Amino acid sequence: MATSDPNDNQADDIDVFNIVADSDPLTRKERLFRWIDLNIFTPYRIIRSDWRASFGIAMIIFLVFVGTVVIRFIPYPRVGDYPRYAPPFQSLAYPLGTDNGGRGILAQLVHATPDMLIIAFSGAVVAMSIGVVIGTVAGYKGGYWDEVLMGISDVVICIPGLPLIIVIVAIYPPTSPWLVGFILAIDNWPGLARALRSQVLTIREESYIEAGRAMGRNSGEILWDDVMPQLMPYITIRSAGAARGVIFQSVGLYFIGVLPQGGLNWGVMMNDAYNIGSAVSNPGLSGHWLYAPMFVLLLMSMGLILLSQGLDRIFNPRLRARHEKKASEKDEIEVDL
Amino acid sequence: MRYFAKRIGQAIITIFAATSLTFVMYRLMPGGPIDSLRQEFMTGGGGDFASGGGGRDPEEVNRLIELHTGITPDVPLHIAYYQYMRDLLLYQDFGISIYYGEPVFDILFRAMPWSIFVSVYGLLLGFAVTIILGAVMAFKEGGRFDKVMTVVIIVLDSIPYYVAAIVMLATLAFGLGWFPHGGRAYSDSVPGFNAYFMQGVLHHGTLPILSGMVVGFGSGALAMRANSIRVMGSDYLRVAELRGLKDSRISIRYIGRNAVLPLYTGFMIGLSSIFSSGVIMERIFTYPGIGWYTFDALMRQDYPLLMGAFIFFTVITVACILIADLTYGFIDPRASVENKESY
């Protein structure tokens, strides 16, 4: 816009700020369609294109389904229902065999699922929330904040988690699964905070962060708008990891009999099989009692790992950019992941 | 120098925090250990101190509580705290075990080397495998080895260490009879520097070490792979290639060193978690280390031993992390220079 007249130039400046796009504004319907396309179809396509993500998500959905719906169709296992120590695959009434009291193993597994899901969920949410806040603030702010926050998490890291949890649980046995998850989170947040901090340390030196600071945005906005999207894949991976850690520890503690033994729980089943059924030295008698909960635990943790990887793919901006274009253009997806 | 001073200061604070925590649990919690001990002593229980049935007078009970826990009941809080910390830190007076009737410190001090032995070896072995595997996978990114190993690692990663321990115990020890079912050494061997004893220690330690490896293994290999791939894309690596440096030099000094750095925090947490895992592991293998005594104390409601084990765990972990921290400066020279701008 080269003009010699200064007045004319000023008028142009005003015009520049009043330019409106030529196209018509989107209708509500179009915007809704775009939103669905962006937030539902694209992730769905990304997940479908990768077997690991599909398996992980299917696994978790299956466990939630078992814990909420299937549980209503399977009667609560009671002592004396069936013959004692029945081997697996003998009868449709107790497909996985029975324990020392004649309770069906499968029914026990199913009825233990909701508690396990609650423990994993509450533990992951608590650990992740604390970890994200402390890690990002410490990494971004640096200086005094960093020293204090990392000092605290270092102290918590150095105090060995399981013995601490055992000491707490010995004095105050938690009965609610929410509380179990909450207590187990004590051990899991500092690692997350530290790892996030070291991620933020590299991000904070990026030029767009510096630009944000130069524009006078406050730390909270920069952290939320600029730093967090970069961290999202990492946080999701780690939060599924935290859920897995909490599940591992809780089942382990139930297994050695540290957490209260009442109620149905995979760890309690393992403990009983180990001690009452002596499953390790006598696998022919009660091996199925020990290995069935172990197998389910394995599936759950594998599902969580694969879920975290699937979420990584959804959040990964570069991968997403490719899909976004294709999903809205209704093209075939051909990505080699 | 400031870096070292800070690390050591942090270690001291940690130990201080842990011991204060035990005091809080002992003294402040209603219905906590002191109360339950009091009840036990009142009714004349208390292992070897049982002096006939019937109730004891309150002073005698207080004396027993102080003897066992190092905490004097019925004195003001701050004085009790001061006395407790002084005994603990200056005289290593951890109290007396209720079940064993021995000083807690002696019991745990004897058990400590065994725990450190299996834990540290397991972790180091796990990390070595992790780093090598991750690096090789990154090097062959997208190839068949990479794809197969990724699946294998995910499957291995979903196995909790105690499940691995149980399976190993069931197959290798009970099924095949290759390894003993429990204990630390052959019962007929003489402890000392002789071949038979050493062989026994190794024989008994193999399974705990192998399952410790599972703890250290974790998802580290995938993280190492991701780090290596990220580093491989950076500009200075291209420059190094253009300079005509040897592949071995690039892979070890340029990629390896930078890719290992983020794993280092993982290593420190691994140290902490492997000592923690000892509680479950030593229970499964009946390996009388500190973890086994923790479990034992919990089952017998032996609070002095339980608290002592917790403090021991903390001290060992802190010491190991301190060593790791002080050597970190050699791996990453930037660590000891703190010139980060504060926003």
XYZ file of C-alpha atoms in Angstrom:
680
model
C 0.000 0.000 0.000
C 2.437 2.599 -1.196
C 0.989 6.066 -1.086
C 2.641 9.406 -0.775
C -0.176 11.051 1.119
C 0.160 10.582 4.917
C -3.573 11.143 5.503
C -4.456 8.470 3.040
C -2.086 6.112 4.806
C -3.840 6.653 8.112
C -7.183 5.858 6.557
C -5.739 2.625 5.199
C -4.567 1.643 8.651
C -8.065 1.919 9.980
C -9.355 -0.123 7.068
C -6.853 -2.824 7.781
C -8.391 -3.428 11.170
C -11.911 -3.516 9.764
C -11.416 -6.113 7.085
C -13.932 -8.929 7.307
C -13.587 -12.222 5.509
C -15.474 -12.450 2.237
C -17.088 -15.777 3.010
C -20.365 -15.990 4.913
C -20.096 -16.767 8.614
C -20.644 -20.412 9.496
C -24.094 -21.462 10.500
C -24.652 -23.205 13.797
C -25.083 -26.503 12.002
C -21.825 -26.176 10.139
C -19.950 -25.285 13.291
C -21.436 -28.285 15.083
C -20.430 -30.508 12.205
C -16.906 -29.158 12.288
C -16.666 -29.665 16.022
C -17.821 -33.265 15.742
C -15.465 -33.846 12.857
C -12.533 -32.430 14.821
C -13.196 -33.988 18.204
C -14.895 -37.271 17.440
C -14.358 -38.497 13.880
C -10.701 -37.596 13.632
C -9.692 -39.273 16.893
C -11.812 -42.252 15.919
C -10.031 -42.582 12.598
C -6.644 -42.209 14.195
C -7.488 -44.894 16.724
C -8.917 -47.199 14.117
C -5.822 -46.927 11.999
C -3.602 -48.241 14.786
C -4.122 -51.672 16.301
C -2.425 -50.799 19.569
C -4.671 -47.848 20.249
C -7.773 -49.806 19.320
C -6.790 -52.720 21.517
C -6.006 -50.495 24.498
C -9.206 -48.521 24.280
C -11.265 -51.645 23.625
C -9.682 -53.258 26.688
C -10.500 -50.351 28.982
C -14.019 -49.996 27.612
C -14.481 -53.732 28.104
C -13.370 -53.533 31.744
C -15.681 -50.594 32.380
C -18.486 -52.525 30.687
C -17.807 -55.558 32.884
C -17.690 -53.380 35.973
C -20.970 -51.604 35.242
C -23.201 -53.843 33.115
C -22.017 -57.450 33.186
C -21.798 -57.338 36.961
C -25.592 -57.060 37.110
C -26.083 -60.381 35.368
C -23.628 -62.429 37.373
C -24.734 -63.300 40.907
C -22.446 -62.400 43.781
C -20.250 -65.430 44.543
C -21.036 -67.136 47.838
C -19.262 -69.840 49.786
C -20.692 -73.251 49.020
C -22.128 -72.367 45.621
C -20.189 -75.080 43.823
C -17.723 -77.907 44.648
C -14.448 -76.799 46.223
C -11.233 -76.444 44.205
C -12.937 -77.271 40.921
C -10.487 -77.016 38.026
C -11.261 -74.548 35.213
C -13.205 -75.316 32.020
C -15.382 -77.987 33.657
C -18.765 -76.385 33.885
C -20.536 -73.382 32.421
C -21.669 -72.390 35.896
C -18.065 -71.839 36.992
C -15.991 -71.558 33.783
C -12.733 -70.678 35.534
C -13.095 -73.146 38.380
C -13.708 -72.439 42.039
C -11.738 -71.583 45.155
C -11.472 -73.314 48.525
C -14.976 -72.228 49.473
C -16.554 -73.264 46.187
C -16.965 -69.712 44.934
C -16.680 -69.262 41.167
C -13.415 -67.585 40.148
C -14.976 -65.746 37.210
C -17.749 -64.273 39.347
C -15.171 -63.104 41.866
C -13.125 -61.465 39.115
C -16.150 -59.678 37.741
C -17.324 -58.440 41.122
C -13.857 -57.145 41.947
C -13.635 -55.057 38.765
C -15.449 -51.868 39.905
C -13.154 -51.466 42.906
C -10.067 -51.909 40.764
C -11.268 -49.304 38.280
C -12.037 -46.852 41.075
C -8.612 -47.332 42.627
C -6.867 -46.784 39.287
C -8.999 -43.777 38.430
C -8.761 -41.941 41.727
C -5.049 -42.676 42.045
C -4.291 -41.460 38.533
C -6.379 -38.310 38.840
C -4.895 -37.296 42.178
C -1.313 -38.090 41.194
C -1.647 -36.374 37.846
C -3.235 -33.202 39.172
C -0.562 -32.671 41.807
C 2.214 -33.624 39.420
C 1.098 -31.329 36.612
C 0.656 -28.273 38.793
C 3.942 -28.679 40.619
C 5.965 -29.821 37.616
C 4.910 -27.129 35.150
C 5.078 -24.262 37.621
C 8.499 -25.335 38.863
C 9.856 -25.809 35.359
C 8.447 -22.615 33.930
C 8.921 -20.183 36.786
C 12.393 -21.373 37.707
C 14.348 -19.695 40.481
C 12.817 -19.670 43.910
C 9.616 -21.505 42.910
C 11.622 -24.220 41.265
C 13.858 -24.732 44.276
C 11.022 -24.974 46.753
C 8.680 -27.136 44.664
C 11.381 -29.496 43.488
C 12.776 -29.625 47.003
C 9.429 -30.856 48.238
C 9.022 -33.442 45.505
C 12.608 -34.629 45.952
C 11.937 -35.223 49.607
C 8.824 -37.211 48.738
C 10.712 -39.185 46.055
C 13.435 -40.086 48.518
C 10.997 -41.381 51.105
C 10.308 -44.888 49.815
C 6.651 -45.055 48.908
C 5.605 -48.583 49.696
C 6.979 -48.647 53.265
C 5.413 -45.241 53.889
C 2.080 -46.473 52.580
C 2.420 -49.609 54.692
C 3.063 -47.536 57.810
C 0.034 -45.332 57.093
C -2.175 -48.286 56.243
C -1.029 -50.174 59.344
C -2.345 -47.397 61.535
C -5.391 -46.395 59.520
C -6.639 -49.188 57.270
C -8.571 -47.593 54.379
C -11.763 -49.355 53.435
C -13.036 -47.250 50.546
C -11.348 -47.921 47.195
C -11.361 -44.155 46.529
C -9.222 -43.709 49.610
C -6.881 -46.523 48.610
C -6.232 -44.780 45.292
C -5.751 -41.491 47.066
C -3.166 -42.925 49.465
C -1.307 -44.715 46.685
C -1.060 -41.464 44.745
C 1.388 -40.240 47.402
C 4.007 -42.404 45.813
C 3.219 -41.514 42.222
C 3.021 -37.739 41.864
C 6.650 -36.711 42.488
C 8.000 -38.705 39.582
C 5.428 -37.132 37.311
C 6.218 -33.647 38.594
C 9.936 -34.120 38.029
C 9.531 -35.532 34.560
C 7.169 -32.727 33.553
C 9.533 -30.138 34.912
C 12.383 -31.397 32.774
C 10.076 -31.309 29.746
C 9.059 -27.748 30.534
C 12.703 -26.747 30.921
C 13.308 -27.384 27.247
C 10.010 -25.804 26.167
C 10.530 -22.626 28.150
C 13.546 -21.731 26.032
C 11.515 -21.857 22.786
C 11.153 -18.579 20.972
C 7.348 -18.563 20.937
C 7.335 -18.708 24.714
C 9.696 -15.781 24.788
C 7.401 -13.988 22.344
C 4.489 -14.635 24.673
C 6.405 -13.136 27.560
C 7.420 -10.154 25.485
C 3.741 -9.572 24.680
C 3.130 -9.309 28.390
C 0.987 -12.394 28.887
C 1.060 -13.677 32.404
C 2.607 -16.967 33.435
C -0.709 -18.712 33.871
C -1.815 -17.940 30.319
C 1.508 -18.963 28.843
C 1.502 -22.202 30.805
C -2.055 -23.031 29.818
C -2.026 -21.930 26.164
C 1.523 -22.515 25.036
C 3.172 -24.995 27.344
C 0.337 -27.388 28.140
C -0.510 -28.412 24.552
C 3.113 -29.376 24.126
C 2.950 -31.461 27.272
C -0.409 -33.086 26.626
C 0.901 -36.254 24.975
C 3.395 -36.622 27.748
C 0.815 -36.069 30.470
C -1.571 -38.608 28.989
C 1.149 -41.195 28.666
C 2.216 -40.597 32.213
C -1.291 -40.524 33.651
C -2.134 -43.894 32.165
C 1.240 -44.949 33.537
C 0.269 -43.587 36.940
C -3.004 -45.507 36.830
C -1.034 -48.615 36.070
C 1.413 -47.914 38.896
C -1.432 -47.427 41.357
C -3.079 -50.672 40.258
C 0.197 -52.557 40.490
C 0.852 -51.302 43.976
C -2.648 -51.773 45.274
C -2.889 -55.337 44.018
C 0.595 -55.980 45.403
C -0.373 -54.632 48.806
C -3.622 -56.565 48.812
C -1.630 -59.603 47.778
C 0.764 -59.504 50.737
C -2.166 -58.767 52.993
C -1.305 -55.211 53.951
C -4.531 -53.616 52.764
C -7.779 -54.729 54.431
C -8.768 -58.167 53.182
C -12.549 -57.879 53.315
C -14.424 -57.810 50.035
C -13.545 -59.104 46.620
C -10.326 -57.980 45.050
C -7.852 -59.461 42.592
C -5.036 -59.000 45.071
C -7.017 -60.623 47.875
C -7.779 -63.564 45.611
C -4.085 -63.951 44.875
C -3.286 -63.756 48.564
C -5.807 -66.451 49.442
C -4.670 -68.673 46.588
C -1.068 -68.213 47.680
C -1.608 -68.823 51.378
C -4.698 -71.000 51.678
C -4.474 -72.831 48.368
C -0.645 -72.904 48.323
C -0.954 -72.305 44.601
C 2.770 -71.905 43.987
C 3.850 -75.262 45.377
C 0.689 -77.073 44.321
C -0.423 -75.577 40.984
C -2.544 -78.592 40.091
C -4.935 -77.936 42.953
C -5.320 -74.163 42.999
C -3.144 -72.760 40.221
C -6.173 -71.339 38.403
C -7.183 -69.432 41.542
C -3.843 -67.603 41.521
C -3.290 -67.197 37.796
C -6.749 -66.001 36.757
C -6.549 -62.690 38.694
C -2.941 -62.303 37.594
C -4.004 -62.637 33.990
C -6.790 -60.080 34.351
C -4.395 -57.682 36.040
C -2.053 -58.149 33.131
C -4.789 -57.378 30.625
C -5.773 -54.261 32.514
C -2.254 -52.902 32.688
C -1.635 -53.746 29.060
C -4.838 -51.950 28.167
C -3.694 -48.880 30.083
C -0.314 -48.828 28.350
C -1.854 -49.170 24.907
C -4.492 -46.592 25.794
C -1.783 -44.112 26.684
C -0.089 -44.739 23.370
C -3.380 -44.331 21.545
C -4.013 -41.024 23.316
C -0.537 -39.971 22.330
C -1.534 -40.425 18.707
C -4.690 -38.390 19.153
C -2.839 -35.551 20.794
C 0.191 -35.572 18.566
C -0.277 -32.351 16.569
C 1.720 -33.366 13.523
C -0.093 -36.648 13.137
C -3.363 -34.933 13.806
C -2.797 -32.307 11.152
C -2.573 -35.007 8.519
C -5.766 -36.617 9.708
C -7.752 -33.455 10.167
C -7.348 -32.621 6.555
C -8.241 -36.073 5.429
C -11.142 -36.616 7.775
C -12.935 -33.523 6.588
C -12.201 -34.261 2.972
C -13.587 -37.804 3.442
C -10.507 -39.437 2.044
C -9.127 -42.827 2.732
C -6.599 -42.855 5.513
C -3.269 -44.340 4.756
C -0.822 -43.737 7.505
C 1.892 -46.096 8.488
C 2.330 -45.829 12.192
C 30.147 -26.602 44.978
C 26.777 -25.130 45.726
C 25.202 -28.052 43.899
C 26.829 -30.578 46.217
C 25.967 -28.618 49.331
C 22.366 -28.407 48.198
C 22.113 -32.109 47.502
C 23.568 -33.041 50.873
C 21.287 -30.543 52.596
C 18.328 -32.075 50.839
C 19.313 -35.546 51.967
C 19.459 -34.371 55.571
C 16.073 -32.680 55.275
C 14.581 -35.856 53.851
C 15.809 -38.017 56.690
C 14.621 -35.415 59.152
C 11.190 -35.325 57.523
C 10.877 -39.102 57.549
C 11.799 -39.431 61.206
C 9.477 -36.594 62.158
C 6.765 -38.418 60.273
C 7.268 -41.530 62.376
C 7.026 -39.417 65.513
C 3.807 -37.856 64.284
C 2.348 -41.279 63.568
C 3.444 -42.621 66.912
C 2.373 -39.820 69.077
C -0.250 -37.663 67.472
C -2.570 -40.139 65.875
C -5.447 -41.054 68.139
C -5.810 -44.787 68.294
C -2.299 -44.981 66.894
C 0.594 -47.204 67.898
C 1.141 -45.717 71.361
C -2.452 -46.333 72.342
C -2.497 -49.876 71.070
C 0.851 -50.602 72.743
C -0.488 -49.217 75.969
C -3.424 -51.561 75.824
C -1.178 -54.474 75.073
C 1.150 -53.736 77.991
C -1.736 -53.012 80.336
C -3.117 -56.474 79.880
C 0.278 -57.948 80.521
C 1.163 -58.849 76.928
C 4.340 -57.853 75.223
C 6.382 -60.887 74.246
C 9.278 -61.605 76.539
C 8.284 -58.891 78.958
C 5.215 -60.743 80.070
C 5.495 -60.766 83.836
C 2.550 -62.819 84.880
C -1.057 -62.015 84.163
C -3.065 -59.166 85.531
C -2.749 -55.445 84.952
C 0.399 -53.385 85.352
C 0.512 -50.061 87.054
C 0.546 -47.081 84.673
C 4.136 -46.074 85.424
C 5.402 -49.488 84.531
C 3.419 -49.305 81.276
C 4.892 -45.908 80.445
C 8.374 -47.217 81.135
C 7.793 -50.144 78.782
C 6.457 -47.866 76.069
C 9.483 -45.636 76.361
C 11.814 -48.610 76.288
C 10.243 -50.003 73.150
C 9.483 -46.924 71.130
C 11.839 -44.267 72.490
C 8.864 -42.010 73.063
C 8.055 -40.929 76.589
C 4.309 -40.692 77.040
C 2.828 -37.996 79.253
C 5.522 -35.387 78.697
C 4.857 -32.234 76.667
C 4.943 -32.746 72.931
C 8.024 -30.707 72.115
C 10.125 -32.383 74.788
C 9.022 -35.808 73.651
C 9.865 -34.845 70.067
C 13.291 -33.543 71.064
C 14.092 -36.684 73.058
C 12.870 -38.960 70.290
C 14.907 -37.238 67.590
C 17.987 -37.016 69.790
C 17.926 -40.726 70.585
C 17.252 -41.608 66.990
C 19.800 -39.423 65.258
C 22.613 -39.293 67.805
C 22.458 -42.692 69.465
C 20.723 -44.719 66.705
C 18.246 -45.790 69.344
C 15.329 -47.133 67.318
C 13.673 -48.775 70.286
C 13.263 -52.452 70.998
C 11.272 -54.885 68.914
C 8.238 -56.166 70.757
C 8.270 -59.591 69.168
C 12.004 -60.277 68.965
C 12.942 -58.418 72.145
C 16.114 -57.184 70.486
C 17.080 -53.610 69.627
C 15.442 -52.727 66.299
C 18.650 -51.233 64.977
C 20.566 -54.491 65.385
C 17.900 -56.549 63.629
C 17.650 -54.215 60.681
C 21.365 -53.519 60.412
C 22.001 -57.218 59.965
C 19.303 -57.439 57.297
C 20.337 -54.310 55.403
C 23.241 -55.601 53.254
C 21.049 -58.359 51.841
C 18.370 -55.962 50.723
C 20.903 -53.629 49.146
C 22.590 -56.544 47.411
C 19.527 -57.849 45.592
C 17.974 -54.434 44.913
C 20.966 -52.646 43.469
C 22.021 -55.552 41.290
C 18.481 -55.971 39.996
C 18.150 -52.308 39.165
C 21.541 -51.992 37.475
C 20.888 -55.084 35.400
C 17.474 -53.782 34.406
C 18.815 -50.405 33.400
C 21.656 -51.818 31.370
C 19.234 -53.975 29.386
C 16.836 -51.054 29.015
C 19.392 -48.628 27.618
C 20.962 -51.062 25.203
C 17.605 -52.290 23.950
C 16.205 -48.774 23.552
C 19.256 -47.612 21.651
C 19.219 -50.556 19.281
C 15.508 -50.084 18.651
C 15.993 -46.414 17.855
C 18.836 -47.293 15.535
C 16.629 -49.715 13.620
C 13.544 -47.541 13.823
C 10.632 -48.842 11.783
C 12.362 -52.127 11.063
C 11.119 -55.551 11.992
C 13.251 -55.711 15.154
C 11.827 -52.406 16.330
C 8.229 -53.456 15.713
C 8.562 -56.876 17.328
C 10.469 -55.542 20.322
C 7.952 -52.751 20.897
C 5.222 -55.351 21.289
C 7.430 -57.547 23.444
C 8.283 -54.623 25.699
C 4.664 -53.587 26.048
C 3.767 -57.112 27.096
C 6.709 -57.309 29.506
C 5.859 -53.887 30.830
C 2.345 -54.983 31.735
C 3.710 -57.640 34.055
C 3.963 -56.425 37.637
C 7.200 -57.448 39.309
C 5.449 -59.553 41.920
C 3.628 -61.475 39.230
C 6.971 -62.103 37.571
C 8.341 -63.125 40.956
C 5.486 -65.555 41.615
C 5.747 -67.086 38.158
C 9.511 -67.469 38.524
C 9.112 -68.989 41.963
C 6.476 -71.412 40.687
C 8.382 -72.476 37.585
C 12.088 -72.121 38.285
C 12.072 -72.932 41.992
C 9.120 -75.266 42.560
C 8.626 -76.653 39.067
C 12.167 -77.229 37.875
C 13.925 -77.090 41.230
C 16.787 -74.967 39.878
C 16.625 -72.410 42.663
C 15.842 -72.571 46.386
C 12.387 -71.568 47.633
C 13.584 -69.069 50.180
C 16.341 -67.956 52.482
C 19.561 -66.076 51.854
C 22.273 -68.745 51.771
C 22.752 -72.486 52.282
C 21.838 -73.251 55.857
C 24.933 -75.426 56.361
C 27.398 -72.856 55.013
C 29.644 -70.717 57.200
C 29.173 -66.996 56.565
C 32.393 -65.433 55.396
C 34.668 -65.208 52.426
C 34.449 -68.762 51.183
C 33.320 -70.190 47.890
C 30.487 -72.334 49.219
C 28.873 -69.432 51.063
C 29.245 -67.120 48.073
C 27.713 -69.695 45.796
C 24.784 -70.011 48.164
C 24.288 -66.256 48.269
C 24.282 -66.095 44.493
C 22.010 -69.109 44.189
C 19.469 -67.630 46.593
C 19.814 -64.116 45.231
C 19.262 -64.925 41.553
C 15.473 -64.957 41.586
C 15.077 -61.748 43.652
C 17.593 -60.024 41.385
C 15.833 -61.226 38.246
C 12.480 -59.952 39.447
C 14.134 -56.697 40.534
C 15.242 -56.414 36.956
C 11.605 -56.367 35.949
C 11.107 -53.283 38.138
C 14.055 -51.481 36.588
C 13.082 -52.614 33.125
C 9.710 -50.932 32.955
C 8.910 -48.710 30.052
C 12.454 -47.368 30.125
C 13.372 -48.982 26.837
C 10.562 -47.220 24.998
C 11.505 -43.900 26.609
C 15.117 -44.469 25.621
C 14.005 -45.257 22.092
C 11.911 -42.083 21.900
C 14.739 -39.957 23.314
C 17.255 -41.407 20.902
C 14.966 -40.787 17.948
C 14.398 -37.211 19.050
C 18.109 -36.632 19.466
C 18.771 -38.265 16.109
C 16.682 -35.614 14.413
C 18.615 -32.679 15.816
C 20.872 -30.406 13.827
C 24.104 -30.937 15.675
C 23.933 -34.587 14.789
C 23.744 -33.752 11.124
C 26.739 -31.489 11.589
C 28.566 -34.310 13.302
C 27.783 -36.571 10.364
C 28.941 -33.950 7.891
C 32.153 -33.596 9.817
C 32.751 -37.238 8.999
C 32.852 -38.516 12.565
C 32.832 -42.238 13.087
C 29.474 -43.938 13.642
C 30.551 -45.367 16.966
C 31.536 -41.938 18.250
C 28.267 -40.403 17.090
C 26.119 -43.154 18.560
C 27.804 -43.207 21.946
C 28.933 -39.647 22.607
C 26.355 -37.707 20.639
C 23.197 -39.761 20.761
C 23.713 -42.037 23.730
C 24.797 -39.402 26.171
C 22.003 -37.003 25.342
C 19.351 -39.668 25.202
C 20.305 -41.137 28.569
C 19.949 -37.815 30.387
C 16.138 -37.780 30.664
C 16.287 -41.361 31.890
C 18.390 -40.300 34.802
C 15.503 -38.978 36.852
C 13.839 -42.279 36.095
C 16.844 -44.015 37.535
C 16.559 -42.106 40.798
C 12.890 -42.925 41.095
C 13.780 -46.491 40.181
C 16.159 -46.599 43.137
C 13.396 -45.495 45.423
C 10.831 -47.875 43.985
C 13.117 -50.883 43.963
C 13.758 -50.571 47.682
C 10.034 -50.147 48.157
C 9.320 -53.214 46.081
C 11.551 -55.160 48.423
C 8.668 -55.419 50.850
C 6.604 -57.493 48.434
C 9.540 -59.261 46.807
C 11.233 -60.421 49.991
C 7.888 -61.656 51.231
C 7.420 -63.792 48.119
C 10.949 -65.210 48.185
C 11.072 -65.398 51.996
C 14.316 -63.459 51.756
C 14.971 -61.967 55.209
C 15.991 -58.451 54.283
C 14.517 -55.212 55.566
C 11.422 -55.659 53.441
C 10.715 -59.030 54.991
C 11.022 -57.565 58.481
C 8.663 -54.746 57.491
C 6.060 -57.272 56.469
C 6.742 -59.373 59.541
C 6.431 -56.369 61.834
C 3.156 -55.401 60.231
C 1.691 -58.871 60.666
C 2.778 -58.977 64.311
C 1.769 -55.378 65.033
C 5.383 -54.746 66.055
C 5.314 -50.971 65.689
C 8.894 -50.183 66.780
C 10.232 -52.583 64.164
C 7.857 -51.221 61.533
C 8.863 -47.611 62.152
C 12.513 -48.582 62.302
C 12.239 -50.373 58.965
C 10.628 -47.313 57.433
C 13.473 -45.086 58.639
C 16.018 -47.617 57.405
C 14.404 -47.691 53.989
C 14.499 -43.928 53.835
C 18.140 -43.712 54.856
C 19.242 -46.324 52.313
C 17.255 -44.699 49.522
C 18.538 -41.247 50.392
C 22.119 -42.474 50.500
C 21.845 -44.182 47.109
C 20.145 -41.206 45.522
C 22.797 -38.928 46.985
C 25.527 -40.997 45.386
C 23.653 -40.972 42.082
C 23.127 -37.223 42.377
C 26.727 -36.420 43.111
C 27.880 -38.440 40.134
C 25.289 -36.866 37.848
C 27.656 -33.944 37.337
C 29.965 -36.251 35.407
C 27.226 -37.307 33.004
C 25.740 -33.871 32.519
C 28.141 -31.004 33.245
C 25.252 -28.557 33.005
C 23.708 -29.975 36.169
C 26.159 -28.357 38.556
C 25.931 -24.978 36.832
C 22.753 -23.230 37.807
C 22.301 -20.123 35.734
C 18.708 -20.616 34.786
C 16.840 -17.393 34.327
C 13.873 -16.945 36.620
C 10.639 -15.709 35.024
